[in-house]
Coordinates of C-alpha atoms and ligand atoms in Angstrom, one line a residue:
X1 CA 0.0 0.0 0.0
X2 CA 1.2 3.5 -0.8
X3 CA -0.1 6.7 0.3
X4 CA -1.4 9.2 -2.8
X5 CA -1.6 12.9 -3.1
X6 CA -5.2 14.2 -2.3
X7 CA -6.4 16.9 -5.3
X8 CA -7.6 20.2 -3.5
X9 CA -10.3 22.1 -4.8
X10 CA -9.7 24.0 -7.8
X11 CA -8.2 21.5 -9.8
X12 CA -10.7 20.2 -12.7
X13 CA -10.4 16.6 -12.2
X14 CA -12.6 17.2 -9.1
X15 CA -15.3 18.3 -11.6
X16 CA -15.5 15.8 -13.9
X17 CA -17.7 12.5 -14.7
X18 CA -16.0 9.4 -13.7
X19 CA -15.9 6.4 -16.0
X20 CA -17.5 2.8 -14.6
X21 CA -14.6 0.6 -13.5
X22 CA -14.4 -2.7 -15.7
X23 CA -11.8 -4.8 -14.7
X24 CA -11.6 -5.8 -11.3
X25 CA -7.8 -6.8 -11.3
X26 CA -4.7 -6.1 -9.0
X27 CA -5.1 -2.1 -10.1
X28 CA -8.1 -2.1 -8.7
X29 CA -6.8 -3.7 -5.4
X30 CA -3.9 -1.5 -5.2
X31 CA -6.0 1.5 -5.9
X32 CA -8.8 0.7 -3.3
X33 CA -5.7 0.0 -0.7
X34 CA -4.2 3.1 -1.3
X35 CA -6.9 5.4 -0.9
X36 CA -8.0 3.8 2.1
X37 CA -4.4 4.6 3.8
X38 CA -4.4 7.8 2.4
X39 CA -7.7 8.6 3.9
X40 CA -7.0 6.8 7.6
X41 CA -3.4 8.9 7.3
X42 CA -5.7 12.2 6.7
X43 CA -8.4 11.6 9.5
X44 CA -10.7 11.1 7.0
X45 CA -14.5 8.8 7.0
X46 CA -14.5 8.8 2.9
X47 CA -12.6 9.3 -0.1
X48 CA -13.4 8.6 -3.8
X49 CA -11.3 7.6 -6.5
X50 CA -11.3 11.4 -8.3
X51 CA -9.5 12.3 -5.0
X52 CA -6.6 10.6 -5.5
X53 CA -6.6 11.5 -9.3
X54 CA -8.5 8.7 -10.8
X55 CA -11.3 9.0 -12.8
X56 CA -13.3 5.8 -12.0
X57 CA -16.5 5.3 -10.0
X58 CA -15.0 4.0 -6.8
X59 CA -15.0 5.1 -3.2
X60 CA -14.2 3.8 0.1
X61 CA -15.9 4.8 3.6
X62 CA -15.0 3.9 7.0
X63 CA -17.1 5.8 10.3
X64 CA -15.3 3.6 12.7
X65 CA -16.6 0.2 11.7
X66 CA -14.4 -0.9 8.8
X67 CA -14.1 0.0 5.1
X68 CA -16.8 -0.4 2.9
X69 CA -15.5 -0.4 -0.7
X70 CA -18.1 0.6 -3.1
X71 CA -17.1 0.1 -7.0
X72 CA -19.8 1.5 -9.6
X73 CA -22.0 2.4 -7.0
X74 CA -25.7 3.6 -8.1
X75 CA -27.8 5.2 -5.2
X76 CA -31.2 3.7 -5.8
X77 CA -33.5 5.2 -3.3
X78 CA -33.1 8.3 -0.4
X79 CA -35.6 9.0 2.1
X80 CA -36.0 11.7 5.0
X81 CA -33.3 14.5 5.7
X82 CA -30.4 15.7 8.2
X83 CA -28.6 18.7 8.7
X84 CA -25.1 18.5 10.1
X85 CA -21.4 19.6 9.6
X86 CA -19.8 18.8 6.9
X87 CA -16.2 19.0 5.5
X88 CA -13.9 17.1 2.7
X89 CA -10.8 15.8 2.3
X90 CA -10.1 18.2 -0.7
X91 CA -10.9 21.3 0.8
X92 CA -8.8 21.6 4.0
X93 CA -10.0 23.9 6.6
X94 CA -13.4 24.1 5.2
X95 CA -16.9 23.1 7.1
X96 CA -20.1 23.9 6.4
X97 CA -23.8 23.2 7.5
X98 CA -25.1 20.5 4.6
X99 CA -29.0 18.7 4.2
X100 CA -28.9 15.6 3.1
X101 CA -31.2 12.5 3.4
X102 CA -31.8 10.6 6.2
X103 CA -31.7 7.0 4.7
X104 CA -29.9 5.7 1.7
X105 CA -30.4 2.8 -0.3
X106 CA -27.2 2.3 -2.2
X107 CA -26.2 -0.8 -4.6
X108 CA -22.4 -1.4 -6.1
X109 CA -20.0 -3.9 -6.5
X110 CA -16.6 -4.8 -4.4
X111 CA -13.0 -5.4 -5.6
X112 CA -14.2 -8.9 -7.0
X113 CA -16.9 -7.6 -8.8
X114 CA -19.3 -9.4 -6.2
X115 CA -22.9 -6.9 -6.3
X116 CA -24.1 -5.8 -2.5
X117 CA -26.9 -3.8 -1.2
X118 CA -26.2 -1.6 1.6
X119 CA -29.1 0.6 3.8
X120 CA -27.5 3.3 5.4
X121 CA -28.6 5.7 8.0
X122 CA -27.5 9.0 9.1
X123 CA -23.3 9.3 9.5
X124 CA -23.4 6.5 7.1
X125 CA -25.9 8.1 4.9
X126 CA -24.3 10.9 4.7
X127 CA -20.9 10.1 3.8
X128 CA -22.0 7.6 1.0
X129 CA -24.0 10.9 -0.5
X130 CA -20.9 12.8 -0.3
X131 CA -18.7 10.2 -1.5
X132 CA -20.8 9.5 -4.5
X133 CA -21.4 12.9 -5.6
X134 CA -17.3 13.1 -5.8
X135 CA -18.0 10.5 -9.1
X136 CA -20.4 12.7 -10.5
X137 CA -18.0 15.6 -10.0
X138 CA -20.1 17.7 -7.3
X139 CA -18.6 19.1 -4.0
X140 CA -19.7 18.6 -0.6
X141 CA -20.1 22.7 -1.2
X142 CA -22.9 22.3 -3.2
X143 CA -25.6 21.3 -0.6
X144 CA -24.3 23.7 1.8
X145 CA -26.9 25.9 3.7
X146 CA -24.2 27.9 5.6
X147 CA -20.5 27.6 6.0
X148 CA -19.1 27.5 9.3
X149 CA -16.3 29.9 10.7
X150 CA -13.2 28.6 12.7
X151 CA -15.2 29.1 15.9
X152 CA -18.1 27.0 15.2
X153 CA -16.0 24.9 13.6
X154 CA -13.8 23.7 16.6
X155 CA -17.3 23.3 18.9
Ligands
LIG201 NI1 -15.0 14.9 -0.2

């Protein structure tokens, strides 16, 4: 495993579509290692592949409980809504006050190409949203309400 650079915002890469993986091989492995370290080594709970300079629909979460690797992931149903903090691994420094939903239902595939269905709630919920908007080139700064200043942030 190797740790990557994280792209900041304001590089395009971060805005672009990412193309569906279609070889789950030893590149995928490595790839799905690395950003995993690289997102433990930056206090992180997501990062997707775009991140780390890849443009592939793949992205890896872990709130505490473990990695979940999610390769061509499609959110196929969203229900109720949260407001709470929120911040990303390409814009340092920066928090602000997002509304997302509640409950997602999100399908994908692993590093083997095996298909899962995962239900997610709340933290969980949240950081798959932001995750997979990351694929479709969108920023966490998009669903902002209000940013948050230094004091705020540190509460
Ligand atoms: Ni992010």
């Amino acid at each position: 495993m190797a740790l990557r650079n994280i792209v900041k915002e304001g590089d395009e890469i971060l805005t672009k579509n990412c193309r569906p993986v279609e070889k789950f091989d030893d590149k995928l492995a490595s790839l799905i290692d690395d950003m995993y370290e690289t997102m433990l080594a930056s206090n992180g709970v997501g990062i997707a592949a775009p991140q780390v300079g890849v443009l592939r629909r793949v992205f890896v979460v872990d709130i505490g409980e473990g990695m979940i690797e999610f390769v061509n992931p499609e959110i196929i149903k969203t229900s109720g809504r949260q407001e709470t903090g929120e911040g990303c691994l390409s814009c340092p420094g920066e928090y602000g006050i997002t509304i997302r939903p509640k409950f997602v239902t999100i399908k994908a595939q692993d590093r083997t190409g095996k298909e899962f269905t995962l239900e997610a709630s709340d933290f969980l919920a949240k950081a798959v949203c932001h995750e997979n908007d990351h694929l479709n080139g969108i920023l966490f700064k998009a669903h902002v309400i209000r940013m948050l200043d230094k004091d705020e942030m540190e509460e």
